[in-house]
């Protein structure tokens, strides 16, 4: 029984023991904040005091890159830091804070510039940010995608939230409805995290898909080879698919995996806040777990995981993996019209465009990624 | 001129309002995304270092390696530099990989450099951004050398953590049935 998602609930659900914490000094993880979203160290300390009992953890961020404003803490920033440091416990954590030094700078672009300018960076980055893919120019989308390739080539794992509007919806110039993918979630060179909730809201129970969990198919980026078999399988066996005119079935499909995204407790401005939800919550949770796996790999003298998706799809494509809890129930939101009646895609056995491969079963995922 | 981003939407997000055009002397910052080399090679390399069945799995590149691979050609760097010099833009800084150039310049110069652009200040409470509601163009000579210019159209994206119980007045979001 629980009264909302806390670090203890997440660690129980994903099978982390008290010993599953960072131990290697070169392990590192980061989250990025834009638009003057700040966190307060005091909130983090209070959060860990309230919810961090039972597992070794850190109570402060090691490095802030950029400017931390003096104003109130932002709920998003507090959420990111508190949960990244709860699953990625005891791992050195950085916060990139790029509100834009100048009024004319684009904060997200500034973050990309920082990645291209710093030789020593955390291995794992959690970013809960997104825009409608159709609102961005193709030149911009393609170039940002190359920036993710650069990061992948350097061994960085970059995780993006899949968004909180399900499949999304927009009206075309012909007046028809189509789903609306989100970017960078739709980039083939990042790992995209969807959302789930407990089937029984106050029990650590099996998970169902969260109806807000962003997912779908890119209209810009073609489907990468690493996911072709998994997506083809979904499209051929899914019992109920939206009409094909609503989405581009040959595009990059997302999310890649998921975690709980509902009913979180967050401490912000010294006040514990319940019922915080969104894939902004699931993304730092998964990022922290990836940082823990990196920690074990680095301790064994092995390289970090880097860009996760090829390994992830290969592992899960074998069919007998227990590294993820397969989420098979629930559908996400989409267009409110007579054809789809607000329903986008539905979760299904194996990969699906609501929860990806499902949610992590940490010991098995660790074993697979060390093997 | 040539428009690198003809399909980039300009929309003022909710909460932001136009506070007027910038004076020509006000300084702004533009980010030039310079055309990279070897992007296809980079894509192949990413596949190799990220695929467990590849002999190169885990053999990641350093920042210097990435720079050597993707840094723009001397022709690109020279063409952009000459173009900026012609307009009196001196205060520029490149990132380590040389493929982004960030320049500080007066708004008047920026509007001459990027015909079509018109810089306005937008406010949202205490936040302030400078953007151009009209599309920009670049000199034809840059078509092979610049991907896009940052700092004109895209507003800082807001992300919103959902707080469903508060927003909807319901405490049991998952149990609610969908209305037909």
XYZ file of C-alpha atoms in Angstrom:
551
model
C 0.000 0.000 0.000
C 1.276 3.502 -0.800
C -0.030 7.034 -1.038
C 1.713 7.943 -4.270
C 4.971 7.226 -6.048
C 8.116 7.833 -4.013
C 11.676 6.547 -4.471
C 10.847 3.569 -2.245
C 7.885 2.637 -4.453
C 9.945 2.916 -7.638
C 12.838 0.960 -6.211
C 10.444 -1.758 -5.040
C 8.596 -1.966 -8.342
C 11.739 -2.106 -10.455
C 13.466 -4.503 -8.047
C 16.327 -2.324 -6.890
C 17.918 -3.483 -3.651
C 19.425 -1.076 -1.142
C 22.781 -2.084 -2.594
C 21.858 -0.983 -6.115
C 23.498 2.404 -5.906
C 26.472 3.998 -7.590
C 29.871 2.953 -6.319
C 32.258 4.019 -9.057
C 33.640 7.508 -8.874
C 33.550 8.150 -12.632
C 29.848 7.419 -12.978
C 27.781 10.435 -13.830
C 24.331 11.536 -14.899
C 22.648 14.795 -15.785
C 19.352 16.459 -16.475
C 18.718 19.591 -18.511
C 16.467 22.517 -17.607
C 15.273 25.220 -19.967
C 13.142 28.337 -19.588
C 14.458 29.392 -16.193
C 13.465 26.228 -14.415
C 15.582 26.032 -11.282
C 15.979 23.484 -8.537
C 16.928 24.190 -4.939
C 19.476 22.089 -3.074
C 17.330 22.546 0.053
C 14.377 20.872 -1.684
C 16.581 17.962 -2.660
C 17.803 17.596 0.928
C 14.267 17.666 2.265
C 13.090 15.218 -0.405
C 15.840 12.772 0.498
C 15.120 13.277 4.202
C 11.440 12.461 3.654
C 11.677 9.795 0.979
C 15.294 8.689 0.652
C 15.530 6.407 3.671
C 16.706 2.883 3.086
C 19.237 3.387 0.332
C 22.534 5.290 0.187
C 22.106 8.507 -1.778
C 23.537 11.952 -2.316
C 21.788 15.088 -1.114
C 23.365 17.597 -3.465
C 23.984 18.155 -7.146
C 27.700 18.099 -7.946
C 27.727 20.597 -10.745
C 25.421 23.159 -12.300
C 26.374 24.073 -15.859
C 24.897 27.436 -16.702
C 23.128 29.907 -14.522
C 20.867 28.945 -11.649
C 18.459 31.796 -10.984
C 17.572 33.031 -7.557
C 13.791 32.710 -7.907
C 11.429 30.008 -6.830
C 12.195 26.421 -7.686
C 10.329 24.947 -10.647
C 8.287 21.804 -10.203
C 9.829 20.242 -13.316
C 13.384 20.918 -12.205
C 12.698 19.581 -8.726
C 11.106 16.449 -10.181
C 14.033 15.762 -12.519
C 16.739 16.130 -9.918
C 14.924 14.300 -7.139
C 14.040 11.203 -9.162
C 17.247 11.050 -11.214
C 19.114 10.927 -7.904
C 16.706 8.366 -6.442
C 17.174 5.643 -9.041
C 20.664 6.791 -10.006
C 21.392 6.939 -6.285
C 24.842 7.881 -5.099
C 25.919 8.846 -8.620
C 27.494 12.190 -9.384
C 24.764 14.399 -10.850
C 24.961 17.510 -12.992
C 22.243 19.945 -13.919
C 22.430 21.821 -17.208
C 20.532 25.051 -16.803
C 20.306 26.873 -20.124
C 17.612 29.475 -19.837
C 19.552 31.392 -22.474
C 22.197 33.879 -21.438
C 20.841 36.251 -24.017
C 17.187 36.918 -24.855
C 17.716 35.844 -28.444
C 19.250 32.464 -27.641
C 17.271 29.257 -27.948
C 17.745 27.367 -24.678
C 17.552 23.932 -26.270
C 20.082 24.919 -28.920
C 22.317 26.260 -26.150
C 22.246 22.857 -24.496
C 23.294 21.224 -27.791
C 26.135 23.730 -28.084
C 27.303 22.819 -24.595
C 27.412 19.149 -25.599
C 29.542 20.091 -28.610
C 31.864 22.167 -26.486
C 32.593 20.045 -23.421
C 35.059 17.202 -23.631
C 34.049 15.691 -20.284
C 30.335 15.127 -19.898
C 28.078 12.884 -17.833
C 27.382 9.590 -19.588
C 23.602 9.788 -19.179
C 21.307 12.760 -19.910
C 17.639 13.020 -19.024
C 15.692 15.656 -20.922
C 11.973 16.269 -20.508
C 11.360 18.658 -23.331
C 9.592 18.484 -26.644
C 7.923 20.339 -29.460
C 5.460 19.318 -32.124
C 7.509 17.850 -34.962
C 5.430 19.762 -37.523
C 6.210 23.106 -35.883
C 9.922 22.803 -36.641
C 11.724 23.252 -39.934
C 13.181 20.230 -41.639
C 16.611 21.868 -41.687
C 16.479 22.275 -37.914
C 15.149 18.758 -37.269
C 17.793 17.119 -39.424
C 20.620 19.123 -37.924
C 19.526 18.468 -34.336
C 19.341 14.801 -35.266
C 22.995 14.939 -36.344
C 23.825 16.511 -32.983
C 22.317 13.430 -31.321
C 24.466 11.261 -33.606
C 27.514 13.169 -32.385
C 26.511 12.484 -28.796
C 25.887 8.818 -29.580
C 29.311 8.501 -31.204
C 30.825 9.771 -27.954
C 29.032 7.140 -25.872
C 26.411 9.385 -24.313
C 22.982 7.983 -23.515
C 20.369 10.650 -24.146
C 16.840 10.012 -22.949
C 13.860 12.158 -23.877
C 10.338 12.163 -22.492
C 7.837 10.912 -25.069
C 5.365 13.716 -24.281
C 2.088 13.928 -22.411
C -0.458 14.095 -25.214
C -0.614 10.492 -26.340
C -0.501 10.249 -30.122
C -1.372 13.960 -30.352
C -3.598 15.432 -32.980
C -3.564 18.139 -35.623
C -5.820 19.178 -38.449
C -4.260 19.188 -41.908
C -4.844 21.884 -44.499
C -7.484 19.581 -46.036
C -9.344 19.561 -42.729
C -8.435 15.983 -41.861
C -7.137 14.820 -38.495
C -3.740 13.190 -38.164
C -1.616 12.257 -35.167
C 1.049 14.720 -34.105
C 4.484 13.320 -33.266
C 6.807 15.113 -30.883
C 10.475 15.972 -31.372
C 13.167 15.133 -30.128
C 11.165 12.086 -28.978
C 10.930 11.097 -32.655
C 14.674 11.242 -33.303
C 16.113 7.818 -34.157
C 19.272 8.674 -32.174
C 17.727 9.184 -28.740
C 15.993 6.815 -26.347
C 12.420 7.872 -25.729
C 10.614 7.137 -22.482
C 6.862 6.682 -22.223
C 4.655 6.445 -19.163
C 2.681 3.913 -17.149
C 0.601 3.838 -13.995
C -0.186 1.168 -11.454
C -3.217 -0.932 -12.246
C -4.159 -0.529 -8.582
C -3.323 3.096 -7.852
C -2.344 2.573 -4.213
C -0.590 -0.758 -4.521
C 2.792 -1.611 -5.976
C 1.132 -3.690 -8.641
C 1.376 -4.455 -12.333
C 1.455 -1.448 -14.651
C -0.890 -0.349 -17.397
C -0.138 2.304 -19.992
C -0.723 5.885 -18.932
C -3.237 7.437 -21.305
C -1.111 10.565 -21.628
C 2.040 8.616 -22.654
C 3.359 10.148 -25.878
C 3.970 7.777 -28.754
C 3.618 7.227 -32.454
C 5.569 7.538 -35.671
C 7.745 10.308 -37.031
C 6.698 12.067 -40.216
C 10.293 13.168 -40.822
C 12.680 10.410 -39.800
C 12.452 7.001 -41.454
C 12.276 3.913 -39.301
C 15.779 2.882 -38.201
C 16.793 -0.690 -38.871
C 17.214 -1.500 -35.170
C 13.464 -1.312 -34.573
C 12.075 -2.486 -37.915
C 11.256 -6.049 -36.831
C 9.658 -5.027 -33.531
C 7.456 -2.367 -35.114
C 6.505 -4.586 -38.030
C 5.385 -7.213 -35.567
C 3.247 -4.707 -33.664
C 1.628 -3.424 -36.830
C 0.843 -6.935 -37.988
C -0.501 -8.378 -34.741
C -2.099 -5.394 -32.959
C -5.770 -6.238 -32.610
C -6.905 -2.680 -33.214
C -4.969 0.003 -35.066
C -6.036 3.545 -35.885
C -6.701 4.151 -39.603
C -3.410 4.286 -41.478
C -4.190 7.825 -42.684
C -3.544 9.052 -39.145
C 0.122 8.098 -38.973
C 3.200 7.294 -41.028
C 3.850 3.615 -40.388
C 7.297 3.829 -42.028
C 8.592 6.509 -39.673
C 10.726 6.214 -36.555
C 8.406 4.742 -33.935
C 8.550 5.708 -30.273
C 8.714 5.368 -27.274
C 11.421 2.772 -26.745
C 10.611 1.929 -23.138
C 8.601 3.339 -20.242
C 8.346 3.791 -16.498
C 5.774 4.984 -14.011
C 4.535 8.466 -14.823
C 1.631 8.931 -12.445
C 1.077 10.198 -8.909
C 4.612 11.214 -7.927
C 5.575 13.047 -4.772
C 7.930 15.984 -5.362
C 9.372 18.504 -2.908
C 9.492 21.976 -4.372
C 10.046 25.221 -2.475
C 10.192 23.073 0.689
C 6.645 21.784 0.202
C 5.940 18.119 -0.573
C 3.602 18.099 -3.575
C 1.577 14.967 -4.432
C -0.047 13.770 -7.683
C 2.630 15.011 -10.043
C 2.409 13.125 -13.312
C 3.784 13.033 -16.832
C 6.570 11.443 -18.846
C 8.741 14.173 -17.330
C 8.642 11.896 -14.289
C 9.343 8.578 -15.989
C 12.353 9.882 -17.939
C 14.695 10.710 -15.030
C 13.698 7.418 -13.385
C 14.912 5.446 -16.410
C 17.965 7.698 -16.806
C 19.002 6.927 -13.235
C 18.713 3.198 -13.893
C 20.869 3.488 -17.008
C 23.423 5.409 -14.953
C 23.446 2.525 -12.445
C 24.125 0.039 -15.235
C 26.920 2.258 -16.531
C 28.305 2.351 -13.012
C 28.594 -1.441 -12.976
C 30.071 -1.514 -16.457
C 32.659 1.145 -15.684
C 33.579 -0.639 -12.450
C 34.359 -3.718 -14.548
C 36.519 -1.690 -16.911
C 33.947 -1.771 -19.683
C 32.698 1.162 -21.723
C 29.400 2.841 -20.876
C 26.263 1.813 -22.742
C 26.201 4.803 -25.061
C 23.241 5.041 -27.423
C 20.931 2.383 -26.008
C 18.466 1.545 -28.747
C 20.378 -0.936 -30.925
C 21.298 -3.015 -27.853
C 17.836 -2.609 -26.352
C 15.961 -3.794 -29.432
C 18.433 -6.607 -30.020
C 18.023 -7.835 -26.439
C 14.248 -7.677 -26.496
C 13.969 -8.960 -30.042
C 15.366 -12.301 -28.900
C 11.946 -12.927 -27.374
C 12.958 -14.549 -24.093
C 14.202 -11.483 -22.239
C 12.876 -10.740 -18.759
C 14.606 -7.374 -18.601
C 11.299 -5.521 -18.991
C 7.813 -5.871 -17.626
C 5.732 -5.999 -20.746
C 2.855 -3.536 -20.451
C -0.039 -4.900 -22.439
C -3.075 -2.972 -21.272
C -4.408 0.498 -21.967
C -4.454 2.956 -24.838
C -3.327 6.529 -25.140
C -5.037 9.740 -26.227
C -5.406 11.089 -29.734
C -7.878 13.033 -31.850
C -11.364 13.627 -30.520
C -13.266 12.763 -33.660
C -15.828 10.230 -34.795
C -13.223 7.973 -36.402
C -10.814 7.332 -33.534
C -12.928 8.704 -30.649
C -9.959 10.041 -28.758
C -8.022 6.793 -28.845
C -4.573 6.484 -30.346
C -2.517 3.311 -30.144
C -2.954 0.586 -27.547
C -0.395 -1.347 -25.573
C 0.198 -4.908 -26.720
C 2.521 -7.818 -25.972
C 6.131 -7.052 -26.944
C 6.925 -3.553 -28.327
C 4.101 -1.030 -28.746
C 3.910 2.742 -29.487
C 2.540 3.583 -26.027
C 5.043 1.973 -23.657
C 7.769 0.668 -25.982
C 9.231 -2.559 -24.576
C 7.685 -1.898 -21.181
C 9.154 -0.968 -17.823
C 12.517 -2.054 -16.431
C 13.093 -5.105 -14.284
C 16.404 -3.768 -13.047
C 18.311 -6.928 -11.986
C 17.538 -8.642 -15.281
C 18.253 -5.532 -17.326
C 21.551 -5.112 -15.494
C 22.465 -8.739 -16.091
C 21.633 -8.481 -19.782
C 23.530 -5.242 -20.243
C 26.579 -6.621 -18.467
C 26.512 -9.815 -20.447
C 18.138 35.362 -51.097
C 17.736 31.814 -49.941
C 15.459 30.687 -47.103
C 16.988 27.849 -45.062
C 13.832 27.313 -43.009
C 10.805 28.139 -45.168
C 8.747 25.579 -43.248
C 9.571 26.867 -39.748
C 6.371 28.006 -38.066
C 6.396 31.246 -36.189
C 3.761 31.346 -33.521
C 3.720 33.367 -30.355
C 3.084 30.830 -27.597
C 0.303 31.457 -25.106
C 1.408 33.872 -22.419
C 3.927 35.734 -24.603
C 3.169 39.171 -26.018
C 4.990 41.438 -28.441
C 6.668 44.297 -26.571
C 7.889 46.071 -29.694
C 10.726 46.067 -32.173
C 14.320 46.210 -30.992
C 16.324 49.391 -31.495
C 19.015 48.867 -34.169
C 21.755 49.279 -31.575
C 20.480 46.599 -29.182
C 22.726 43.561 -29.133
C 21.487 40.087 -29.854
C 23.022 36.669 -30.228
C 22.641 34.464 -33.292
C 23.729 30.860 -33.698
C 24.856 29.740 -37.138
C 24.678 25.994 -37.734
C 27.461 25.414 -40.245
C 27.258 22.548 -42.714
C 29.075 19.486 -41.361
C 31.148 16.979 -43.261
C 30.915 13.170 -43.208
C 27.414 12.933 -41.749
C 26.823 9.574 -43.469
C 30.090 8.279 -42.068
C 29.067 9.498 -38.631
C 25.770 7.594 -38.936
C 27.626 4.377 -39.840
C 30.013 4.896 -36.982
C 27.180 5.366 -34.495
C 25.656 2.119 -35.676
C 28.963 0.315 -35.179
C 29.790 1.653 -31.708
C 26.219 1.128 -30.463
C 25.479 -2.352 -31.826
C 26.536 -5.195 -29.513
C 27.298 -7.514 -32.430
C 29.726 -5.053 -33.997
C 33.477 -5.404 -33.474
C 33.537 -1.688 -32.697
C 30.858 -1.853 -29.973
C 31.754 0.529 -27.163
C 34.715 2.056 -29.018
C 33.443 5.583 -28.596
C 34.963 8.712 -30.056
C 36.441 11.589 -28.115
C 35.255 15.125 -28.726
C 38.437 15.688 -30.747
C 37.641 12.641 -32.902
C 34.134 13.970 -33.527
C 35.570 17.347 -34.405
C 37.967 15.779 -36.896
C 35.081 13.927 -38.486
C 32.345 16.542 -38.760
C 34.042 19.935 -38.624
C 32.982 22.059 -41.610
C 35.294 22.265 -44.585
C 37.795 25.155 -44.833
C 35.664 26.453 -47.706
C 32.579 26.594 -45.488
C 34.449 28.255 -42.634
C 36.081 30.747 -44.992
C 32.891 31.628 -46.874
C 30.924 32.239 -43.669
C 33.778 34.187 -42.117
C 34.107 36.464 -45.164
C 30.348 37.058 -45.233
C 30.315 37.998 -41.548
C 33.374 40.220 -41.981
C 31.675 42.058 -44.848
C 28.844 42.968 -42.483
C 31.197 43.980 -39.663
C 30.351 41.006 -37.439
C 33.472 40.268 -35.422
C 32.302 39.009 -32.042
C 31.895 35.326 -32.839
C 32.831 32.134 -31.076
C 32.875 28.606 -32.494
C 32.206 25.448 -30.474
C 34.906 22.762 -30.210
C 33.487 20.826 -33.140
C 33.562 24.053 -35.232
C 30.082 23.403 -36.588
C 28.256 26.070 -34.591
C 29.210 29.707 -34.608
C 27.666 32.044 -32.081
C 27.883 35.766 -32.805
C 26.886 38.883 -30.868
C 25.782 41.733 -33.098
C 23.496 44.765 -33.125
C 19.895 44.140 -34.176
C 20.301 46.540 -37.123
C 23.259 44.550 -38.449
C 21.383 41.279 -37.905
C 18.457 42.554 -39.960
C 20.821 43.498 -42.814
C 22.617 40.156 -42.522
C 19.370 38.170 -42.613
C 17.043 40.005 -45.020
C 13.422 39.579 -44.010
C 14.121 39.214 -40.295
C 12.733 41.849 -37.968
C 13.616 41.480 -34.315
C 10.953 42.024 -31.665
C 11.019 41.596 -27.935
C 8.400 39.258 -26.458
C 7.522 39.113 -22.789
C 5.906 36.475 -20.631
C 5.804 37.662 -17.043
C 9.421 38.068 -16.008
C 10.681 36.133 -19.049
C 11.848 37.964 -22.130
C 12.820 36.664 -25.572
C 13.883 38.318 -28.798
C 12.498 36.688 -31.934
C 11.593 37.548 -35.531
C 7.942 37.076 -36.538
C 8.940 37.207 -40.201
C 11.115 34.649 -42.014
C 14.772 35.320 -42.747
C 16.819 34.696 -45.848
C 20.526 34.225 -46.385
C 22.850 35.190 -49.178
C 22.828 32.616 -52.023
C 26.553 32.032 -51.537
C 25.783 30.402 -48.156
C 23.398 27.770 -49.459
C 26.046 25.036 -49.308
C 27.505 26.207 -46.016
C 24.781 27.004 -43.459
C 22.039 24.653 -42.216
C 20.016 27.243 -40.313
C 20.354 30.263 -38.067
C 19.201 29.883 -34.467
C 17.624 32.610 -32.387
C 14.935 33.818 -34.776
C 11.720 31.867 -34.581
C 11.642 29.117 -31.964
C 10.519 30.192 -28.504
C 11.815 28.414 -25.433
C 9.587 25.338 -25.237
C 7.629 24.977 -22.069
C 7.163 21.561 -20.636
C 4.351 20.942 -18.269
C 4.250 18.351 -15.570
C 0.687 17.146 -15.468
C -1.042 17.274 -12.139
C -4.184 15.455 -13.080
C -5.785 15.159 -9.698
C -5.519 18.895 -9.163
C -6.323 19.849 -12.705
C -9.472 17.762 -12.970
C -10.604 17.687 -9.360
C -10.479 13.910 -9.469
C -8.461 11.787 -7.133
C -8.775 8.562 -9.062
C -7.647 9.284 -12.596
C -7.150 5.677 -13.593
C -10.528 4.423 -12.437
C -12.559 6.985 -14.310
C -14.369 5.618 -17.331
C -14.126 7.318 -20.691
C -17.221 9.268 -21.645
C -18.822 8.280 -24.913
